[in-house]
Coordinates of N, CA, C and O in Angstrom, one line a residue:
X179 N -68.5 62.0 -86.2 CA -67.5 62.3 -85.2 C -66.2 62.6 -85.9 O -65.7 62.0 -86.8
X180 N -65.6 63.7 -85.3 CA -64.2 63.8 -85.7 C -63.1 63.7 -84.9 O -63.3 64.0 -83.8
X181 N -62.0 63.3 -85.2 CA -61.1 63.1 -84.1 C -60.1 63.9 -84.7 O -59.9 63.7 -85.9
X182 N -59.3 64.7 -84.2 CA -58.2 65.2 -83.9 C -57.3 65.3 -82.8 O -57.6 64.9 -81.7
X183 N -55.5 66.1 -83.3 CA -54.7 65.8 -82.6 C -55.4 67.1 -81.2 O -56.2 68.0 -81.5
X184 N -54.9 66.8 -79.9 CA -55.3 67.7 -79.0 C -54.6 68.9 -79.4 O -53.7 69.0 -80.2
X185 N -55.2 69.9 -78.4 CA -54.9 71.5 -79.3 C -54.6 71.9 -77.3 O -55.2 71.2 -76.5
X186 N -53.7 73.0 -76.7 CA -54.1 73.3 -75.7 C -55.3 74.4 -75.5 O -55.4 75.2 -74.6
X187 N -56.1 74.3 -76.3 CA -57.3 75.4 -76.2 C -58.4 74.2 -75.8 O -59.5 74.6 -75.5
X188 N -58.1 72.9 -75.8 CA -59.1 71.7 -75.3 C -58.6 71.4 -73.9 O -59.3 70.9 -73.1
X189 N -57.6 71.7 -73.8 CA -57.4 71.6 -71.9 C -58.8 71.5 -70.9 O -59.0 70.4 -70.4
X190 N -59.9 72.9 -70.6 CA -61.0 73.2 -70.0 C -62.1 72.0 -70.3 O -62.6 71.3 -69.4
X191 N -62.3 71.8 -71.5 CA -62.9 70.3 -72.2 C -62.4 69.1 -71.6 O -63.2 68.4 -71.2
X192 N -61.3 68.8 -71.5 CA -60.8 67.8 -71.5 C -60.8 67.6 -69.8 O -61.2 66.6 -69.2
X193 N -60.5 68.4 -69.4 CA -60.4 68.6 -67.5 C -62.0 68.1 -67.3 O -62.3 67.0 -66.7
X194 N -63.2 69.1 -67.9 CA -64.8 69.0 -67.8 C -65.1 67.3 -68.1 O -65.9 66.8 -67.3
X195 N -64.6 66.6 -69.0 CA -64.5 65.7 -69.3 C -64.4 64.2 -68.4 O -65.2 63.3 -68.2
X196 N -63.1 64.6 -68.0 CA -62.3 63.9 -66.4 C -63.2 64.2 -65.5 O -63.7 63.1 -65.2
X197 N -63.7 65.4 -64.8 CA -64.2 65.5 -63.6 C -65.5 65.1 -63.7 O -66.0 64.8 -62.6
X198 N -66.6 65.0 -65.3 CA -67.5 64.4 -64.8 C -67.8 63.1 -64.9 O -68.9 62.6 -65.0
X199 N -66.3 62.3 -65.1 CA -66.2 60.6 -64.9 C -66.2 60.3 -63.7 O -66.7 59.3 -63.4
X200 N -65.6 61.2 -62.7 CA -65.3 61.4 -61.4 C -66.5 60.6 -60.5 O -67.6 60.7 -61.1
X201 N -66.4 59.9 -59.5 CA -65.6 59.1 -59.0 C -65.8 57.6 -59.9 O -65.0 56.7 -59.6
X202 N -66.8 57.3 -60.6 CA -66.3 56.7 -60.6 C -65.6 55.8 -61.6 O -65.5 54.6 -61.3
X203 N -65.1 56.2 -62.5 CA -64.1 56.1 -63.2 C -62.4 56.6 -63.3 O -61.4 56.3 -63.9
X204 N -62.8 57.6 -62.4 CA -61.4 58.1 -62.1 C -61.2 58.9 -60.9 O -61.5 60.0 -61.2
X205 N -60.7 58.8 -59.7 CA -60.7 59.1 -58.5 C -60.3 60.7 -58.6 O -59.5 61.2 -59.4
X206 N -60.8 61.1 -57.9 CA -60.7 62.4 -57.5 C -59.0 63.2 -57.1 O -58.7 64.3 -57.3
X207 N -58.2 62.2 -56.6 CA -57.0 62.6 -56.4 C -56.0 62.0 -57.8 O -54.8 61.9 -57.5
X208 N -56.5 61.8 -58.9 CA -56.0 61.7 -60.1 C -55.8 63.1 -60.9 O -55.1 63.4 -61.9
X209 N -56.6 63.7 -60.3 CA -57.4 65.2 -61.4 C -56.0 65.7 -61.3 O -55.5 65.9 -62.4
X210 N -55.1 66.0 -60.2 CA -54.1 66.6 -60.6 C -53.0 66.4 -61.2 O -52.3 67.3 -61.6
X211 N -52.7 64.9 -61.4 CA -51.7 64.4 -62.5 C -51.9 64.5 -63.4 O -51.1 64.8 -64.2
X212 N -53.6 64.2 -64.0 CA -54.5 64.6 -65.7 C -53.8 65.9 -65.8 O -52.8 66.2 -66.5
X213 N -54.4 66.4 -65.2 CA -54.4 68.3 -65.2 C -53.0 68.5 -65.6 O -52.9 69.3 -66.6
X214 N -51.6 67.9 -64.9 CA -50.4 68.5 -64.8 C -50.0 67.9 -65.8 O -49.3 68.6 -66.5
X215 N -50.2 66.5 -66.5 CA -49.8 65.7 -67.7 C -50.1 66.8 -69.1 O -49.4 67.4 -69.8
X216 N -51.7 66.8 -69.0 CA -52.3 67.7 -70.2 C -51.7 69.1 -70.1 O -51.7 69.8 -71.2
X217 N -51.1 69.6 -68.9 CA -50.6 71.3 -69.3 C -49.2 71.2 -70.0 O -48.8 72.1 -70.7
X218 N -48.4 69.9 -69.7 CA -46.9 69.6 -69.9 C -47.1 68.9 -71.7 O -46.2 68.9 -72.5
X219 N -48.1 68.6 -71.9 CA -48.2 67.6 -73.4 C -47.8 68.3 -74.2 O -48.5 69.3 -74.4
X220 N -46.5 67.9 -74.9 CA -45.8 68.5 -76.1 C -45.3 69.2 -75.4 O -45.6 70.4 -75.4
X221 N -44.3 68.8 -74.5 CA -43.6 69.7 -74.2 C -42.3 69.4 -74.1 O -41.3 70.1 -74.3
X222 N -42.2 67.9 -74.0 CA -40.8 67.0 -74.1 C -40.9 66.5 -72.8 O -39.8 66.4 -72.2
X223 N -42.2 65.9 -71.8 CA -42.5 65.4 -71.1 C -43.4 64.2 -71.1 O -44.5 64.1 -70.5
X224 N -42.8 63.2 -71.8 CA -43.6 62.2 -72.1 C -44.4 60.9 -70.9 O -43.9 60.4 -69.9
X225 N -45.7 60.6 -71.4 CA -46.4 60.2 -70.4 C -45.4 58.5 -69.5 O -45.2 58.0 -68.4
X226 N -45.0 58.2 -70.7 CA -43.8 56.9 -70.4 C -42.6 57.4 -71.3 O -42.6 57.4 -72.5
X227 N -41.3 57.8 -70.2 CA -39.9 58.2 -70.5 C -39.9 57.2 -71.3 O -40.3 56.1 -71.1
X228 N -39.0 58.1 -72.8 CA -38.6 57.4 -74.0 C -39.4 57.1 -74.9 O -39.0 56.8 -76.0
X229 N -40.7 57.1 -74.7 CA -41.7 56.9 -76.0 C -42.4 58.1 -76.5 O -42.4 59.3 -76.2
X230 N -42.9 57.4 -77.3 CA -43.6 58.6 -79.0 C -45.0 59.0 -78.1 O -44.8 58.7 -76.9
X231 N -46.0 59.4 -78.2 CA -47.2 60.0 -77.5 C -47.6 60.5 -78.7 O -46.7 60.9 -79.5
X232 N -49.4 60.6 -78.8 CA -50.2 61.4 -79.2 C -51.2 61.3 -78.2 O -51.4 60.3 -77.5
X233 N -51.8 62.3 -78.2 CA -52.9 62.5 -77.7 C -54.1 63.4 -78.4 O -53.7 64.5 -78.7
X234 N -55.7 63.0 -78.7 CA -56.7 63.0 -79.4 C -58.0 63.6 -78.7 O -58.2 63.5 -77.5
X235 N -58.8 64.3 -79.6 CA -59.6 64.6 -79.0 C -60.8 64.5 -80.0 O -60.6 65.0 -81.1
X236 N -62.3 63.8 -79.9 CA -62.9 63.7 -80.7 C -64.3 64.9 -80.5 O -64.6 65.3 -79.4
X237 N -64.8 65.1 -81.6 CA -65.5 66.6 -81.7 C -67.1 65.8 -82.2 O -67.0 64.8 -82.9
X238 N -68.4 66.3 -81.7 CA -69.6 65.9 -82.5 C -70.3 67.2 -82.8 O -70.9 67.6 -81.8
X239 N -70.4 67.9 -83.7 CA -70.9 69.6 -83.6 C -70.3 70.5 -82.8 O -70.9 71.2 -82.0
X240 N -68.9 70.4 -83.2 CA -67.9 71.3 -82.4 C -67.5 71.6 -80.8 O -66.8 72.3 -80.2
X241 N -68.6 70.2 -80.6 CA -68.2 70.2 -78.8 C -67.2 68.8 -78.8 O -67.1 68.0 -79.8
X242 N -66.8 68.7 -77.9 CA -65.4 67.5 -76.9 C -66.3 66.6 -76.8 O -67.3 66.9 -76.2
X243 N -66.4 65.0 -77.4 CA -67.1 64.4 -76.3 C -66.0 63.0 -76.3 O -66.3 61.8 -76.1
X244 N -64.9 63.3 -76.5 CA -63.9 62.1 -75.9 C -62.4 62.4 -76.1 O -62.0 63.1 -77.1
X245 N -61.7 61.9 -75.3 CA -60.1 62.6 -75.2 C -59.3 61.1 -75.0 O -59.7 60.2 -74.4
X246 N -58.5 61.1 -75.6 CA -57.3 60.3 -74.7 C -56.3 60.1 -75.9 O -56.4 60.5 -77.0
X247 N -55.3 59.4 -75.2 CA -53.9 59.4 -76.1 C -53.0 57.6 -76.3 O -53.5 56.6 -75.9
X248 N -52.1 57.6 -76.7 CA -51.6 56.6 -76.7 C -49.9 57.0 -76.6 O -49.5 58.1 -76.6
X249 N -49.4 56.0 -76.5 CA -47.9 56.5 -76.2 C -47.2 54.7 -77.0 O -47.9 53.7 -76.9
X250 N -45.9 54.9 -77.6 CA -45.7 53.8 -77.9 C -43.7 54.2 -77.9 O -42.9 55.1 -78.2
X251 N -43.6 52.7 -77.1 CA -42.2 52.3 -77.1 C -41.5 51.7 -78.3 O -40.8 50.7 -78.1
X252 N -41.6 52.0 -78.9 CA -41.0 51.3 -80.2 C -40.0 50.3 -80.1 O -40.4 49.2 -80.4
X253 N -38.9 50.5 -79.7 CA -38.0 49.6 -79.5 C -38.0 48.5 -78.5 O -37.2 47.5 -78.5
X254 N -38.8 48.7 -77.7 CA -39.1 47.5 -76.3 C -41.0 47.0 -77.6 O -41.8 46.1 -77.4
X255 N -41.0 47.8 -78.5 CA -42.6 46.9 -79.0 C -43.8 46.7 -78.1 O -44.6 45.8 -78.2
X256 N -43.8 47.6 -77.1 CA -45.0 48.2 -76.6 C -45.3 49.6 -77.3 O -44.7 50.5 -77.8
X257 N -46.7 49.4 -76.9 CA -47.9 50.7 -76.8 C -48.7 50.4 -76.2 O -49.0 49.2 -76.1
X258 N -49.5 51.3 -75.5 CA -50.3 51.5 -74.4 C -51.5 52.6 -74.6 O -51.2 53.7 -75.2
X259 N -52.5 52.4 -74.2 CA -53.4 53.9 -74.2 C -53.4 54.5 -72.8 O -53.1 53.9 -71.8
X260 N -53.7 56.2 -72.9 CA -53.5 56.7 -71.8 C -54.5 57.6 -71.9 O -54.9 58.1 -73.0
X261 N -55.0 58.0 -70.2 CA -55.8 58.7 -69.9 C -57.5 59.2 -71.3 O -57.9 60.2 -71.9
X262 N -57.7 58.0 -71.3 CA -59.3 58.0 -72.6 C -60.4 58.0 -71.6 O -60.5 57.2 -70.7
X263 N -61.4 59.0 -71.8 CA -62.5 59.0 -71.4 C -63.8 59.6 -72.5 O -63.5 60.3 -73.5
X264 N -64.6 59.2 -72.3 CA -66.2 59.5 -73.4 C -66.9 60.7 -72.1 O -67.2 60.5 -70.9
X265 N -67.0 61.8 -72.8 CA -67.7 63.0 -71.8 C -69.2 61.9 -71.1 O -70.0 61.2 -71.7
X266 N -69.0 62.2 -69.8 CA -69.7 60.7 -69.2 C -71.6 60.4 -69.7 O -72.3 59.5 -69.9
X267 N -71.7 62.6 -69.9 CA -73.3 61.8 -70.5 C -73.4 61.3 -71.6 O -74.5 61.0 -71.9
X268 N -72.7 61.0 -72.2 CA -72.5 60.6 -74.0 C -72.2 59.0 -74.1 O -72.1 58.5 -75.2
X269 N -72.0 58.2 -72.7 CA -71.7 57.0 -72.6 C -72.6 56.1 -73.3 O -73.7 56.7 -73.6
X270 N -72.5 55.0 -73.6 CA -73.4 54.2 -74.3 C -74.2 54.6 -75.7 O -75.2 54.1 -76.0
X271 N -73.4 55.5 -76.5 CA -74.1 55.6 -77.8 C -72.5 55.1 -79.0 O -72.3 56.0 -79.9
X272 N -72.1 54.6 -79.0 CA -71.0 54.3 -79.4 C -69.5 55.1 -80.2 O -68.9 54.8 -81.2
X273 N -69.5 56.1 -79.2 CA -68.3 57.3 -79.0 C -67.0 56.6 -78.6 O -65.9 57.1 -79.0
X274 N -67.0 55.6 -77.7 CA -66.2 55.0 -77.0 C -65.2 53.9 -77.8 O -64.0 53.6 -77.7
X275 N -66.7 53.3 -78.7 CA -66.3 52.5 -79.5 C -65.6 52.8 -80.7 O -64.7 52.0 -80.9
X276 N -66.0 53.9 -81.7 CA -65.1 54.3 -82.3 C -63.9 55.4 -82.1 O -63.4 56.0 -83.0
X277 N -63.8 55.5 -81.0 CA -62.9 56.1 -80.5 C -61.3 54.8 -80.1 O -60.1 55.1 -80.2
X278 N -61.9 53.7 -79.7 CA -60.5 53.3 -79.4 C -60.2 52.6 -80.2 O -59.1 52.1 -80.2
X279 N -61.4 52.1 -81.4 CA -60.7 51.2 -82.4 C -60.1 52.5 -83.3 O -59.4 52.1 -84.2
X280 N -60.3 54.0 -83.3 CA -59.5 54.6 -84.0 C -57.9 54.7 -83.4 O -57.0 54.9 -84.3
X281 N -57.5 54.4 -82.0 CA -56.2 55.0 -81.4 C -55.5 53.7 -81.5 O -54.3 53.6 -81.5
X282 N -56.5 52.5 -81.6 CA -56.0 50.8 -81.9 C -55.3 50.7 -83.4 O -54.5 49.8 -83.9
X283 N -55.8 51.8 -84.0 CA -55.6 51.8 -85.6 C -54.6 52.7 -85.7 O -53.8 52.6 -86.6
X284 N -54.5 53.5 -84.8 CA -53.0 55.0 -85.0 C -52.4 53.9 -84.5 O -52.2 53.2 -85.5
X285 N -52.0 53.2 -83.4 CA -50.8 52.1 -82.6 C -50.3 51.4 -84.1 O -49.3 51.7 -84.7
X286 N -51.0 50.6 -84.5 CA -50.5 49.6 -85.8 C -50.2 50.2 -86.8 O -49.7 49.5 -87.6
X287 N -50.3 51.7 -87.2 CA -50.0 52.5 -88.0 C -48.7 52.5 -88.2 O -48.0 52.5 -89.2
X288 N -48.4 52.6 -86.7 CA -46.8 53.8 -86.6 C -46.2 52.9 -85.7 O -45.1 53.3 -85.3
X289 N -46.7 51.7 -85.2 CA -45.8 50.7 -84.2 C -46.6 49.4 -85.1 O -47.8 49.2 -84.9
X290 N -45.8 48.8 -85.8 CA -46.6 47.5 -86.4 C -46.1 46.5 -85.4 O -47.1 45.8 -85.2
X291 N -45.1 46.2 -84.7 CA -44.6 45.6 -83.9 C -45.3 45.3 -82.5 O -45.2 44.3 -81.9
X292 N -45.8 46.4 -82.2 CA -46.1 46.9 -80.6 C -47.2 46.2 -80.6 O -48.1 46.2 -81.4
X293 N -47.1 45.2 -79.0 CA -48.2 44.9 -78.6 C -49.1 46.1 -78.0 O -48.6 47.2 -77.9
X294 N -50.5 46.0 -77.5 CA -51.0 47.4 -77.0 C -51.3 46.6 -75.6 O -51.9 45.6 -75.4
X295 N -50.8 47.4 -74.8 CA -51.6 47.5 -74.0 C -52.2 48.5 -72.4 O -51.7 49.6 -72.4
X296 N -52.9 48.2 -71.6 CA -53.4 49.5 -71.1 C -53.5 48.6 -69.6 O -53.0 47.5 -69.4
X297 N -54.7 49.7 -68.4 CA -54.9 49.7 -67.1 C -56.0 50.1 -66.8 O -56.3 51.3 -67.1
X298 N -56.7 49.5 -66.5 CA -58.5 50.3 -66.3 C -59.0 49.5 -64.8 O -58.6 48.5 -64.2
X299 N -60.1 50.2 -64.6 CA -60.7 49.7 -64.0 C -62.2 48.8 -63.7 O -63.1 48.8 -64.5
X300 N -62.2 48.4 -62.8 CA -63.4 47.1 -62.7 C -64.7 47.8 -63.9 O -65.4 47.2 -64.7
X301 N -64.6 49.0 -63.5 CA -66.4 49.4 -64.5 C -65.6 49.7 -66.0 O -66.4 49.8 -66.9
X302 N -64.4 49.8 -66.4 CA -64.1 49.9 -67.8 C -64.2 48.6 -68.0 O -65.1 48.4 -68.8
X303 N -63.4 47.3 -67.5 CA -62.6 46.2 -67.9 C -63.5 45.6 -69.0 O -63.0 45.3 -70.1
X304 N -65.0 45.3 -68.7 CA -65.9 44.5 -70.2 C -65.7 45.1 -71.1 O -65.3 44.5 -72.1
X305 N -66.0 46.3 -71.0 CA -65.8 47.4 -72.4 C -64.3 47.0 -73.4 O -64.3 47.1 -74.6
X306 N -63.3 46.6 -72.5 CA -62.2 46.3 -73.5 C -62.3 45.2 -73.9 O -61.8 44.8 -74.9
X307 N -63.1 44.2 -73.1 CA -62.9 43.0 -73.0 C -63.4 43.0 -74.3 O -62.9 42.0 -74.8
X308 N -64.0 43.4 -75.1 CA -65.7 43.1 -75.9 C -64.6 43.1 -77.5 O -64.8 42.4 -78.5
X309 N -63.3 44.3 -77.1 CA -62.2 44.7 -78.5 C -61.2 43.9 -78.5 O -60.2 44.0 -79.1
X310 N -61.7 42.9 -77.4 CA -59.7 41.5 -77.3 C -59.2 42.2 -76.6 O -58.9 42.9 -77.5
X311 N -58.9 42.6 -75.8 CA -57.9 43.1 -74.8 C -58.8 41.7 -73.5 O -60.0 41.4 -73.2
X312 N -57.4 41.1 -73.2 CA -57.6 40.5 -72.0 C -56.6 40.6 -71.0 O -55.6 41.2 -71.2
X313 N -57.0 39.9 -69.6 CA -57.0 40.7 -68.3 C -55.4 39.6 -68.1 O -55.5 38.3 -68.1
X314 N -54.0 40.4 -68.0 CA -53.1 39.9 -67.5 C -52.7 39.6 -66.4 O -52.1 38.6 -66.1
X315 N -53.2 41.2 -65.3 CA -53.2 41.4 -63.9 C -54.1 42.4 -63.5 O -54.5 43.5 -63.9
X316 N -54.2 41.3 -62.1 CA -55.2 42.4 -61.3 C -54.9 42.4 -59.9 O -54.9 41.4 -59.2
X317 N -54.6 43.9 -59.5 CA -54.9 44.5 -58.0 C -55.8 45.0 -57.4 O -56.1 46.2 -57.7
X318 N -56.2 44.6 -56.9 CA -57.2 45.1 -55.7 C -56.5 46.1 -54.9 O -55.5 46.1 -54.2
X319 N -57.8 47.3 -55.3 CA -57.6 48.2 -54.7 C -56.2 49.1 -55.6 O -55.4 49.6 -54.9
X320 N -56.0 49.2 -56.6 CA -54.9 49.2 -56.9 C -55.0 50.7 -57.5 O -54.0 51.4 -57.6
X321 N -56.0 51.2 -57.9 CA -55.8 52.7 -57.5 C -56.3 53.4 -56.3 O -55.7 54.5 -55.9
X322 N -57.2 52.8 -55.7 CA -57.1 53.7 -54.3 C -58.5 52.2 -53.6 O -58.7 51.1 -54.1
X323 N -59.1 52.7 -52.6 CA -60.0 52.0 -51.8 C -61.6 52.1 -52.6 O -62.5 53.0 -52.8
X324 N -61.2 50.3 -52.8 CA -62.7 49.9 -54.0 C -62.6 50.3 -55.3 O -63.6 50.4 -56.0
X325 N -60.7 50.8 -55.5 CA -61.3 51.0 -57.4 C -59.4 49.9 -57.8 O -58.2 50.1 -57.6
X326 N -60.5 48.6 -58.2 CA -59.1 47.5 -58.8 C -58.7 47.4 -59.9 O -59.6 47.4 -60.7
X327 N -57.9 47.4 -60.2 CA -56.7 48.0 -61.5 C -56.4 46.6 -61.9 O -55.8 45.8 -61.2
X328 N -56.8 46.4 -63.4 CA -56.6 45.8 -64.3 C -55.7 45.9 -65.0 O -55.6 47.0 -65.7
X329 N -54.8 45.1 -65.2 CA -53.9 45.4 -66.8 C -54.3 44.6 -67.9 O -54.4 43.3 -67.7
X330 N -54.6 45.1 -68.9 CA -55.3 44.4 -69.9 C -53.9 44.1 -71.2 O -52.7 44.0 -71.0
X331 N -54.6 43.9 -72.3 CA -53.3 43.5 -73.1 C -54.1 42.9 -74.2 O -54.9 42.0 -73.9
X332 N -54.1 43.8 -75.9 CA -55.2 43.3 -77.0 C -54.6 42.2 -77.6 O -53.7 42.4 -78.3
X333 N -54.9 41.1 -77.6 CA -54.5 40.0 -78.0 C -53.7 38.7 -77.8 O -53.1 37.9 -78.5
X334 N -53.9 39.0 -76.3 CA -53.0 38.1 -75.2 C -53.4 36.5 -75.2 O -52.8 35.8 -74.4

């Protein structure tokens, strides 16, 4: 697997990506903030005002099979991951896994300070659980009706 920085020629990939996590990893009325975040990236529109951003895309024989990014506050010593998904048939062979202990490793890289942390939901939440991210807060219903939003936090 290779991972690189995103290119806007991975946009179509990355959209293909999102939509077939849909629904249930990422609600359907999300697709247009992904969509409008990814057309603005690198643009001087960052995903959280005032922080650094990268965003990643990892390749297996020249196809997409996972995207996402991180963003870090340097000075408040947060970082967070954003918008990460595994192309959904490719789930369960461990793409996922080296995919976020690679963006866990860019965070401590370039924020030694920054705690990480992120927002998922009920069918992600074990999967971080398994890397130390534990669960700070939870809403029900907190992205839309039956999908409850976690805030996680690696080493809390």
């Amino acid at each position: 697997m290779t991972i690189r920085p995103y290119e806007p020629a991975d946009f179509d990939a990355c959209v293909n990506a999102f939509k077939g996590n849909m629904p249930k990893y990422f609600l359907p009325e999300e697709l247009d903030d992904y969509t409008n975040w990814l057309e603005n990236y690198g643009k001087g529109t960052a995903y959280k005002p005032g922080s650094e951003e990268a965003y990643f895309v990892a390749e297996e024989d020249g196809l997409l099979v996972a995207c996402g990014g991180v963003f870090m506050e340097k000075a408040n010593g947060i970082a967070g991951m954003v918008w990460g998904m595994v192309d959904n048939r490719l789930h369960r062979q461990g793409i996922g896994r080296r995919f976020l202990l690679f963006r866990i490793e860019y965070i401590r890289r370039n924020c030694t300070t920054c705690g990480i942390r992120l927002d998922t939901t009920q069918h992600s939440r074990p999967f971080f659980e398994k890397y130390g991210f534990t669960v700070v807060k939870f809403t029900e219903n907190g992205y839309g009706d039956g999908m409850h939003r976690y805030d996680m936090l690696l080493g809390a």
